[in-house]
């Protein structure tokens, strides 16, 4: 299969192209039905003959090129209608009736606040051009009306509020939110790419529109990416500020699979400047070794790393309801646990050469002993709750 992408250096085009290359090169095995021979990546600075070759040989066209922030509104018509006309004319001249996907916008509905949008009108004209082309040639036409796009590599301070927020918050720059209650519908790029891959396999999701709302419809004239997220500007900024503060609080918010929080955090990280990619952790040290908190979660406890010097015993305490995992990753040690009020001791000899996760049982006093006289013992520890100094649930008791 040969694929032509117009606007290949843009936000959607770049993400799509890199994912198609991963499939082509055998790095992504999630789409066994897609086999790519040639990938034509066309953009404004590409030679004309690349576009012509793509139009002759493509088995599928992703038309992502367009204008959204011109200096002169007249450029909307030229970029969003004129180039589309040129593309379709080249396909006609080559006798190529392969499927053609058009990236449009929800603004093309011309509904509500989009009713007098020059950008929306130019996108609507482009849609009608494609529908006419489909009727004239019999080619399959897939017109997508995108809501607000989000995700890695989107250009900040351009046409994405979320991209601007990510960029500025990551750099301690001010942001402006006039009305925190305004709700956005966000389509994250990874969800969009999955939909475009579905389209490539002939499994696009069809819909019709009522105003700006996409309604699933198996024979609808439009296509849509069914996975989107709605959130107010205030909620988005609140989350981003929490992500920004994470190196200080160490708190990772709840990020369920497929959630807005998970995708927004991923997007935020892609905007970190070099100096923030790595950050120092507070290391608590004494003659016994060190203890460092690594990560805290809202509802799944915290992770820490403990280093014990040769011959040192640490712990010697018990908990009422807190439980932990100790995982030795380097060195040679002994973990002991004793149920309160009894004399029986559970012993586990542990080594970084054979990592094991050992439960620290509630109601059992426990310790960890470095058996080596020369090497440090390094233990990864997980506790089911964040340590609360006001209610530590930790009581001294030798094993």
GROMACS .gro file of C-alpha atoms in nm:
model
  399
    1UNK     CA    1   0.000   0.000   0.000
    2UNK     CA    2   0.120   0.350  -0.091
    3UNK     CA    3   0.006   0.641   0.124
    4UNK     CA    4   0.013   1.015   0.057
    5UNK     CA    5   0.001   1.261   0.347
    6UNK     CA    6  -0.042   1.631   0.279
    7UNK     CA    7   0.051   1.864   0.562
    8UNK     CA    8   0.300   1.600   0.673
    9UNK     CA    9   0.499   1.841   0.891
   10UNK     CA   10   0.195   1.968   1.077
   11UNK     CA   11   0.073   1.845   1.413
   12UNK     CA   12  -0.153   1.565   1.287
   13UNK     CA   13   0.063   1.486   0.986
   14UNK     CA   14   0.380   1.443   1.188
   15UNK     CA   15   0.217   1.215   1.444
   16UNK     CA   16   0.047   1.009   1.175
   17UNK     CA   17   0.361   0.979   0.963
   18UNK     CA   18   0.576   0.860   1.253
   19UNK     CA   19   0.319   0.597   1.347
   20UNK     CA   20   0.288   0.477   0.988
   21UNK     CA   21   0.667   0.446   0.969
   22UNK     CA   22   0.664   0.235   1.286
   23UNK     CA   23   0.414   0.002   1.116
   24UNK     CA   24   0.607   0.002   0.789
   25UNK     CA   25   0.935  -0.079   0.961
   26UNK     CA   26   0.790  -0.363   1.168
   27UNK     CA   27   0.818  -0.179   1.501
   28UNK     CA   28   0.444  -0.156   1.564
   29UNK     CA   29   0.271  -0.492   1.540
   30UNK     CA   30  -0.078  -0.380   1.647
   31UNK     CA   31  -0.200  -0.339   1.287
   32UNK     CA   32  -0.112  -0.662   1.106
   33UNK     CA   33  -0.355  -0.580   0.826
   34UNK     CA   34  -0.165  -0.268   0.720
   35UNK     CA   35   0.130  -0.318   0.484
   36UNK     CA   36   0.305  -0.001   0.366
   37UNK     CA   37   0.532   0.017   0.063
   38UNK     CA   38   0.574   0.389  -0.002
   39UNK     CA   39   0.492   0.686   0.220
   40UNK     CA   40   0.471   1.021   0.043
   41UNK     CA   41   0.509   1.305   0.296
   42UNK     CA   42   0.412   1.632   0.127
   43UNK     CA   43   0.430   1.977   0.282
   44UNK     CA   44   0.465   2.338   0.173
   45UNK     CA   45   0.838   2.310   0.110
   46UNK     CA   46   0.816   1.977  -0.074
   47UNK     CA   47   0.885   1.958  -0.450
   48UNK     CA   48   0.582   1.954  -0.674
   49UNK     CA   49   0.680   1.624  -0.831
   50UNK     CA   50   0.643   1.454  -0.490
   51UNK     CA   51   0.276   1.556  -0.479
   52UNK     CA   52   0.223   1.446  -0.838
   53UNK     CA   53   0.387   1.110  -0.776
   54UNK     CA   54   0.180   1.061  -0.462
   55UNK     CA   55  -0.141   1.137  -0.648
   56UNK     CA   56  -0.050   0.886  -0.920
   57UNK     CA   57   0.055   0.601  -0.692
   58UNK     CA   58  -0.132   0.642  -0.363
   59UNK     CA   59  -0.373   0.378  -0.245
   60UNK     CA   60  -0.495   0.614   0.028
   61UNK     CA   61  -0.466   0.991   0.076
   62UNK     CA   62  -0.467   1.170   0.411
   63UNK     CA   63  -0.534   1.535   0.325
   64UNK     CA   64  -0.424   1.718   0.639
   65UNK     CA   65  -0.285   2.037   0.488
   66UNK     CA   66  -0.470   2.356   0.568
   67UNK     CA   67  -0.453   2.714   0.692
   68UNK     CA   68  -0.581   2.812   1.037
   69UNK     CA   69  -0.394   3.126   1.145
   70UNK     CA   70  -0.333   3.341   0.834
   71UNK     CA   71  -0.234   3.707   0.836
   72UNK     CA   72  -0.503   3.772   0.577
   73UNK     CA   73  -0.844   3.596   0.608
   74UNK     CA   74  -0.841   3.554   0.230
   75UNK     CA   75  -0.571   3.293   0.281
   76UNK     CA   76  -0.833   3.065   0.438
   77UNK     CA   77  -0.995   3.021   0.099
   78UNK     CA   78  -0.665   2.971  -0.079
   79UNK     CA   79  -0.523   2.724   0.171
   80UNK     CA   80  -0.836   2.530   0.270
   81UNK     CA   81  -1.020   2.528  -0.063
   82UNK     CA   82  -0.768   2.614  -0.331
   83UNK     CA   83  -0.509   2.349  -0.246
   84UNK     CA   84  -0.783   2.090  -0.196
   85UNK     CA   85  -0.903   2.163  -0.550
   86UNK     CA   86  -0.550   2.121  -0.678
   87UNK     CA   87  -0.507   1.789  -0.497
   88UNK     CA   88  -0.832   1.646  -0.630
   89UNK     CA   89  -0.752   1.765  -0.981
   90UNK     CA   90  -0.421   1.578  -0.971
   91UNK     CA   91  -0.598   1.262  -0.854
   92UNK     CA   92  -0.850   1.297  -1.136
   93UNK     CA   93  -0.577   1.353  -1.394
   94UNK     CA   94  -0.402   1.038  -1.277
   95UNK     CA   95  -0.725   0.839  -1.286
   96UNK     CA   96  -0.669   0.752  -0.921
   97UNK     CA   97  -0.993   0.686  -0.733
   98UNK     CA   98  -0.835   0.575  -0.406
   99UNK     CA   99  -1.000   0.669  -0.074
  100UNK     CA  100  -0.936   1.029   0.034
  101UNK     CA  101  -0.957   1.153   0.392
  102UNK     CA  102  -1.012   1.525   0.462
  103UNK     CA  103  -0.932   1.690   0.793
  104UNK     CA  104  -1.200   1.948   0.857
  105UNK     CA  105  -1.313   2.117   1.176
  106UNK     CA  106  -1.621   2.132   1.394
  107UNK     CA  107  -1.618   2.500   1.300
  108UNK     CA  108  -1.739   2.391   0.957
  109UNK     CA  109  -2.079   2.328   1.116
  110UNK     CA  110  -2.120   2.708   1.124
  111UNK     CA  111  -2.332   2.648   1.434
  112UNK     CA  112  -2.345   2.855   1.750
  113UNK     CA  113  -2.037   3.072   1.800
  114UNK     CA  114  -1.894   2.941   1.470
  115UNK     CA  115  -2.175   3.094   1.264
  116UNK     CA  116  -1.966   3.376   1.117
  117UNK     CA  117  -1.624   3.214   1.109
  118UNK     CA  118  -1.414   3.272   0.792
  119UNK     CA  119  -1.216   2.964   0.889
  120UNK     CA  120  -1.535   2.761   0.931
  121UNK     CA  121  -1.670   2.879   0.595
  122UNK     CA  122  -1.347   2.782   0.418
  123UNK     CA  123  -1.355   2.439   0.583
  124UNK     CA  124  -1.721   2.395   0.486
  125UNK     CA  125  -1.636   2.480   0.126
  126UNK     CA  126  -1.358   2.222   0.134
  127UNK     CA  127  -1.601   1.959   0.263
  128UNK     CA  128  -1.851   2.027  -0.014
  129UNK     CA  129  -1.571   2.008  -0.269
  130UNK     CA  130  -1.478   1.662  -0.144
  131UNK     CA  131  -1.836   1.538  -0.138
  132UNK     CA  132  -1.880   1.652  -0.501
  133UNK     CA  133  -1.556   1.478  -0.593
  134UNK     CA  134  -1.682   1.156  -0.438
  135UNK     CA  135  -2.006   1.170  -0.637
  136UNK     CA  136  -1.826   1.253  -0.962
  137UNK     CA  137  -1.557   0.986  -0.939
  138UNK     CA  138  -1.702   0.719  -0.711
  139UNK     CA  139  -1.400   0.753  -0.485
  140UNK     CA  140  -1.453   0.691  -0.115
  141UNK     CA  141  -1.444   1.020   0.074
  142UNK     CA  142  -1.393   1.043   0.450
  143UNK     CA  143  -1.454   1.389   0.598
  144UNK     CA  144  -1.354   1.432   0.963
  145UNK     CA  145  -1.463   1.735   1.166
  146UNK     CA  146  -1.211   1.765   1.447
  147UNK     CA  147  -1.288   1.933   1.780
  148UNK     CA  148  -1.000   2.085   1.983
  149UNK     CA  149  -0.689   1.879   1.919
  150UNK     CA  150  -0.436   1.806   2.193
  151UNK     CA  151  -0.124   1.599   2.248
  152UNK     CA  152   0.251   1.592   2.199
  153UNK     CA  153   0.409   1.827   1.945
  154UNK     CA  154   0.112   2.062   1.911
  155UNK     CA  155   0.239   2.414   1.857
  156UNK     CA  156   0.199   2.643   2.162
  157UNK     CA  157   0.098   3.009   2.144
  158UNK     CA  158  -0.067   2.940   1.809
  159UNK     CA  159  -0.413   2.786   1.795
  160UNK     CA  160  -0.419   2.549   2.094
  161UNK     CA  161  -0.502   2.682   2.439
  162UNK     CA  162  -0.402   2.352   2.600
  163UNK     CA  163  -0.071   2.348   2.415
  164UNK     CA  164  -0.004   2.704   2.530
  165UNK     CA  165  -0.094   2.615   2.890
  166UNK     CA  166   0.141   2.315   2.885
  167UNK     CA  167   0.427   2.513   2.737
  168UNK     CA  168   0.391   2.814   2.966
  169UNK     CA  169   0.326   2.629   3.292
  170UNK     CA  170   0.626   2.404   3.228
  171UNK     CA  171   0.839   2.719   3.193
  172UNK     CA  172   0.694   2.927   3.478
  173UNK     CA  173   0.537   3.164   3.224
  174UNK     CA  174   0.199   3.331   3.285
  175UNK     CA  175  -0.123   3.202   3.129
  176UNK     CA  176  -0.454   3.378   3.073
  177UNK     CA  177  -0.791   3.218   3.147
  178UNK     CA  178  -1.078   3.461   3.100
  179UNK     CA  179  -1.353   3.215   3.192
  180UNK     CA  180  -1.254   2.895   3.378
  181UNK     CA  181  -1.603   2.752   3.326
  182UNK     CA  182  -1.567   2.728   2.947
  183UNK     CA  183  -1.576   2.362   2.845
  184UNK     CA  184  -1.357   2.214   2.572
  185UNK     CA  185  -1.401   1.889   2.385
  186UNK     CA  186  -1.050   1.749   2.346
  187UNK     CA  187  -0.940   1.495   2.089
  188UNK     CA  188  -0.595   1.367   2.183
  189UNK     CA  189  -0.362   1.289   1.897
  190UNK     CA  190  -0.304   0.925   1.989
  191UNK     CA  191  -0.679   0.860   1.978
  192UNK     CA  192  -0.701   1.043   1.647
  193UNK     CA  193  -0.414   0.843   1.498
  194UNK     CA  194  -0.586   0.519   1.601
  195UNK     CA  195  -0.902   0.635   1.423
  196UNK     CA  196  -0.705   0.725   1.110
  197UNK     CA  197  -0.548   0.379   1.115
  198UNK     CA  198  -0.900   0.237   1.146
  199UNK     CA  199  -0.993   0.442   0.838
  200UNK     CA  200  -0.694   0.301   0.652
  201UNK     CA  201  -0.830  -0.046   0.727
  202UNK     CA  202  -1.178   0.051   0.610
  203UNK     CA  203  -1.318   0.060   0.964
  204UNK     CA  204  -1.381   0.435   0.999
  205UNK     CA  205  -1.651   0.555   1.240
  206UNK     CA  206  -1.936   0.734   1.066
  207UNK     CA  207  -2.161   1.005   1.205
  208UNK     CA  208  -2.397   1.290   1.130
  209UNK     CA  209  -2.402   1.629   1.296
  210UNK     CA  210  -2.667   1.814   1.495
  211UNK     CA  211  -2.512   2.153   1.551
  212UNK     CA  212  -2.161   2.088   1.677
  213UNK     CA  213  -2.246   1.743   1.816
  214UNK     CA  214  -2.135   1.432   1.630
  215UNK     CA  215  -2.398   1.159   1.647
  216UNK     CA  216  -2.292   0.802   1.560
  217UNK     CA  217  -2.459   0.686   1.242
  218UNK     CA  218  -2.342   0.389   1.037
  219UNK     CA  219  -2.437   0.557   0.707
  220UNK     CA  220  -2.357   0.914   0.813
  221UNK     CA  221  -2.186   1.145   0.563
  222UNK     CA  222  -1.910   1.242   0.808
  223UNK     CA  223  -1.648   1.054   1.007
  224UNK     CA  224  -1.538   1.107   1.365
  225UNK     CA  225  -1.297   0.986   1.629
  226UNK     CA  226  -1.524   0.845   1.900
  227UNK     CA  227  -1.283   0.889   2.194
  228UNK     CA  228  -1.282   1.250   2.317
  229UNK     CA  229  -1.278   1.417   2.659
  230UNK     CA  230  -1.467   1.716   2.792
  231UNK     CA  231  -1.321   1.941   3.059
  232UNK     CA  232  -1.343   2.303   3.164
  233UNK     CA  233  -1.048   2.535   3.125
  234UNK     CA  234  -1.037   2.562   3.503
  235UNK     CA  235  -1.006   2.184   3.544
  236UNK     CA  236  -0.737   2.162   3.276
  237UNK     CA  237  -0.529   2.433   3.440
  238UNK     CA  238  -0.577   2.275   3.784
  239UNK     CA  239  -0.444   1.943   3.655
  240UNK     CA  240  -0.151   2.106   3.479
  241UNK     CA  241  -0.053   2.296   3.794
  242UNK     CA  242  -0.055   1.966   3.983
  243UNK     CA  243   0.170   1.809   3.720
  244UNK     CA  244   0.400   2.109   3.745
  245UNK     CA  245   0.425   2.070   4.123
  246UNK     CA  246   0.495   1.696   4.115
  247UNK     CA  247   0.875   1.724   4.152
  248UNK     CA  248   0.814   1.901   4.483
  249UNK     CA  249   0.512   1.710   4.614
  250UNK     CA  250   0.613   1.377   4.454
  251UNK     CA  251   0.237   1.317   4.423
  252UNK     CA  252   0.120   1.145   4.108
  253UNK     CA  253  -0.252   1.203   4.048
  254UNK     CA  254  -0.490   0.920   3.969
  255UNK     CA  255  -0.438   0.836   3.601
  256UNK     CA  256  -0.679   0.556   3.508
  257UNK     CA  257  -0.631   0.392   3.171
  258UNK     CA  258  -0.780   0.603   2.895
  259UNK     CA  259  -0.851   0.898   3.124
  260UNK     CA  260  -0.817   1.268   3.052
  261UNK     CA  261  -0.563   1.290   3.334
  262UNK     CA  262  -0.341   1.022   3.184
  263UNK     CA  263  -0.341   1.177   2.837
  264UNK     CA  264  -0.301   1.534   2.961
  265UNK     CA  265  -0.006   1.436   3.182
  266UNK     CA  266   0.161   1.270   2.883
  267UNK     CA  267   0.106   1.586   2.680
  268UNK     CA  268   0.242   1.810   2.957
  269UNK     CA  269   0.562   1.605   2.988
  270UNK     CA  270   0.634   1.652   2.618
  271UNK     CA  271   0.672   2.027   2.682
  272UNK     CA  272   0.926   2.006   2.964
  273UNK     CA  273   1.240   2.210   2.900
  274UNK     CA  274   1.568   2.027   2.934
  275UNK     CA  275   1.641   2.160   3.281
  276UNK     CA  276   1.318   2.007   3.414
  277UNK     CA  277   1.347   1.661   3.263
  278UNK     CA  278   1.553   1.552   3.566
  279UNK     CA  279   1.502   1.673   3.923
  280UNK     CA  280   1.668   1.607   4.257
  281UNK     CA  281   1.509   1.396   4.529
  282UNK     CA  282   1.545   1.460   4.901
  283UNK     CA  283   1.778   1.197   5.047
  284UNK     CA  284   1.761   1.140   5.423
  285UNK     CA  285   2.098   1.010   5.542
  286UNK     CA  286   2.257   0.899   5.867
  287UNK     CA  287   2.522   0.652   5.980
  288UNK     CA  288   2.297   0.359   5.885
  289UNK     CA  289   2.258   0.462   5.520
  290UNK     CA  290   1.983   0.657   5.345
  291UNK     CA  291   1.609   0.666   5.276
  292UNK     CA  292   1.459   0.849   4.978
  293UNK     CA  293   1.093   0.893   4.884
  294UNK     CA  294   1.054   0.844   4.510
  295UNK     CA  295   0.688   0.877   4.423
  296UNK     CA  296   0.355   0.926   4.599
  297UNK     CA  297   0.015   0.847   4.451
  298UNK     CA  298  -0.329   0.978   4.538
  299UNK     CA  299  -0.478   0.635   4.606
  300UNK     CA  300  -0.208   0.370   4.564
  301UNK     CA  301   0.051   0.458   4.825
  302UNK     CA  302   0.412   0.556   4.775
  303UNK     CA  303   0.746   0.424   4.654
  304UNK     CA  304   1.079   0.474   4.831
  305UNK     CA  305   1.433   0.341   4.813
  306UNK     CA  306   1.628   0.238   5.122
  307UNK     CA  307   2.005   0.196   5.134
  308UNK     CA  308   2.157   0.009   5.430
  309UNK     CA  309   2.527   0.025   5.502
  310UNK     CA  310   2.720  -0.303   5.564
  311UNK     CA  311   2.609  -0.486   5.880
  312UNK     CA  312   2.324  -0.241   5.952
  313UNK     CA  313   1.975  -0.337   6.072
  314UNK     CA  314   1.684  -0.108   5.982
  315UNK     CA  315   1.315  -0.113   6.063
  316UNK     CA  316   1.228  -0.267   6.399
  317UNK     CA  317   0.870  -0.138   6.391
  318UNK     CA  318   0.513  -0.249   6.319
  319UNK     CA  319   0.194  -0.106   6.168
  320UNK     CA  320  -0.176  -0.146   6.245
  321UNK     CA  321  -0.320  -0.134   5.893
  322UNK     CA  322  -0.035  -0.020   5.672
  323UNK     CA  323   0.137  -0.286   5.466
  324UNK     CA  324   0.447  -0.276   5.249
  325UNK     CA  325   0.652  -0.462   4.991
  326UNK     CA  326   1.030  -0.484   5.030
  327UNK     CA  327   1.219  -0.568   4.710
  328UNK     CA  328   1.596  -0.598   4.737
  329UNK     CA  329   1.754  -0.494   4.407
  330UNK     CA  330   2.121  -0.496   4.509
  331UNK     CA  331   2.315  -0.665   4.788
  332UNK     CA  332   2.246  -0.951   5.028
  333UNK     CA  333   2.014  -0.922   5.326
  334UNK     CA  334   1.776  -1.083   5.572
  335UNK     CA  335   1.417  -0.973   5.639
  336UNK     CA  336   1.263  -1.076   5.970
  337UNK     CA  337   0.898  -1.048   6.079
  338UNK     CA  338   0.739  -1.137   6.414
  339UNK     CA  339   0.371  -1.125   6.499
  340UNK     CA  340   0.316  -0.913   6.809
  341UNK     CA  341   0.263  -1.123   7.123
  342UNK     CA  342   0.441  -1.426   6.976
  343UNK     CA  343   0.800  -1.548   6.954
  344UNK     CA  344   0.793  -1.710   6.611
  345UNK     CA  345   1.002  -1.519   6.354
  346UNK     CA  346   0.954  -1.541   5.980
  347UNK     CA  347   1.286  -1.506   5.798
  348UNK     CA  348   1.351  -1.435   5.430
  349UNK     CA  349   1.704  -1.425   5.293
  350UNK     CA  350   1.699  -1.182   5.001
  351UNK     CA  351   1.941  -1.085   4.727
  352UNK     CA  352   1.957  -0.849   4.432
  353UNK     CA  353   2.060  -1.150   4.224
  354UNK     CA  354   1.713  -1.302   4.273
  355UNK     CA  355   1.463  -1.020   4.337
  356UNK     CA  356   1.159  -1.112   4.546
  357UNK     CA  357   0.871  -0.903   4.676
  358UNK     CA  358   0.829  -0.968   5.048
  359UNK     CA  359   0.511  -0.857   5.228
  360UNK     CA  360   0.550  -0.660   5.551
  361UNK     CA  361   0.241  -0.789   5.732
  362UNK     CA  362   0.018  -0.563   5.943
  363UNK     CA  363   0.062  -0.641   6.313
  364UNK     CA  364   0.408  -0.790   6.256
  365UNK     CA  365   0.716  -0.602   6.369
  366UNK     CA  366   0.980  -0.627   6.098
  367UNK     CA  367   1.334  -0.536   6.006
  368UNK     CA  368   1.586  -0.570   5.727
  369UNK     CA  369   1.950  -0.662   5.792
  370UNK     CA  370   2.242  -0.610   5.557
  371UNK     CA  371   2.433  -0.937   5.577
  372UNK     CA  372   2.729  -0.808   5.380
  373UNK     CA  373   3.038  -0.665   5.549
  374UNK     CA  374   3.144  -0.472   5.240
  375UNK     CA  375   2.844  -0.395   5.011
  376UNK     CA  376   2.543  -0.172   5.057
  377UNK     CA  377   2.194  -0.323   5.056
  378UNK     CA  378   1.951  -0.141   4.824
  379UNK     CA  379   1.580  -0.203   4.875
  380UNK     CA  380   1.285  -0.070   4.677
  381UNK     CA  381   0.991  -0.021   4.913
  382UNK     CA  382   0.622   0.029   4.846
  383UNK     CA  383   0.369   0.127   5.114
  384UNK     CA  384  -0.004   0.116   5.056
  385UNK     CA  385  -0.052   0.471   5.181
  386UNK     CA  386   0.138   0.799   5.181
  387UNK     CA  387   0.328   0.856   5.505
  388UNK     CA  388   0.136   1.096   5.730
  389UNK     CA  389   0.356   1.246   6.008
  390UNK     CA  390   0.042   1.326   6.211
  391UNK     CA  391  -0.073   0.962   6.197
  392UNK     CA  392   0.233   0.758   6.103
  393UNK     CA  393   0.093   0.416   6.207
  394UNK     CA  394   0.456   0.315   6.283
  395UNK     CA  395   0.561   0.192   6.629
  396UNK     CA  396   0.904   0.085   6.751
  397UNK     CA  397   0.938  -0.280   6.853
  398UNK     CA  398   1.251  -0.495   6.806
  399UNK     CA  399   1.190  -0.817   6.620
   0.00000   0.00000   0.00000
